């Protein structure tokens, strides 16, 4: 059985879990609760991933895979799924949306880390807010394309990023700023894979 270093709070882990649900691979995963704090490298996790980051997937033969995009593509290949389109017409929009979702998550996590510092730098907070709002505007403009395209890793990455905003930046009120994106996300989050992977404390 494969082992997945996992946390219920991580949006990158959520990407993998959504894929596992969509591909019916959950029975093949043993979830290993792993804490990956920036200032406290996890010695147990580092045996499988020297970067001390989650998600990390340990295959049956001991070979390890990271990061989330690599793991998701491996699971899709294992299940002969369609979350990573092979045709260029579909592949590059899916990969671009995945990069978009990942990039937005990177900004959000840096923003959260900065605002929790004892003396956060206001210019950094302002820059993160500006980038996030620009991303939401762009994604709102692409909501119709997201709606029309079959589910791919790009949809999953963007959905997890928006879910992270709900979890950590609820006061942002992003739906008022991106109403078309909000409508798309409302439908996406009703999929069983998203309902089952809502981030939780604990």
Tab-separated table of C-alpha atoms in Angstrom, residues 101 103-113 115 128 132 160-162 164-165 168-169 172:
chain	number	residue	atom	x	y	z
A	101	UNK	CA	-3.820	27.672	-8.755
A	103	UNK	CA	0.911	30.227	-7.773
A	104	UNK	CA	-2.098	31.729	-6.030
A	105	UNK	CA	-1.603	29.265	-3.179
A	106	UNK	CA	2.057	30.269	-2.906
A	107	UNK	CA	1.023	33.911	-2.548
A	108	UNK	CA	-1.656	33.101	0.020
A	109	UNK	CA	0.645	30.995	2.181
A	110	UNK	CA	3.360	33.663	2.150
A	111	UNK	CA	0.688	36.247	2.993
A	112	UNK	CA	-0.556	34.189	5.922
A	113	UNK	CA	2.993	33.629	7.218
A	115	UNK	CA	0.643	38.537	8.721
A	128	UNK	CA	0.191	39.870	-1.467
A	132	UNK	CA	-4.488	37.957	-4.904
A	160	UNK	CA	-8.151	24.179	-3.706
A	161	UNK	CA	-6.740	27.709	-3.814
A	162	UNK	CA	-10.212	29.221	-3.488
A	164	UNK	CA	-7.829	27.967	1.097
A	165	UNK	CA	-9.051	31.561	0.834
A	168	UNK	CA	-7.644	31.282	6.002
A	169	UNK	CA	-8.905	34.558	4.486
A	172	UNK	CA	-11.480	38.843	2.116
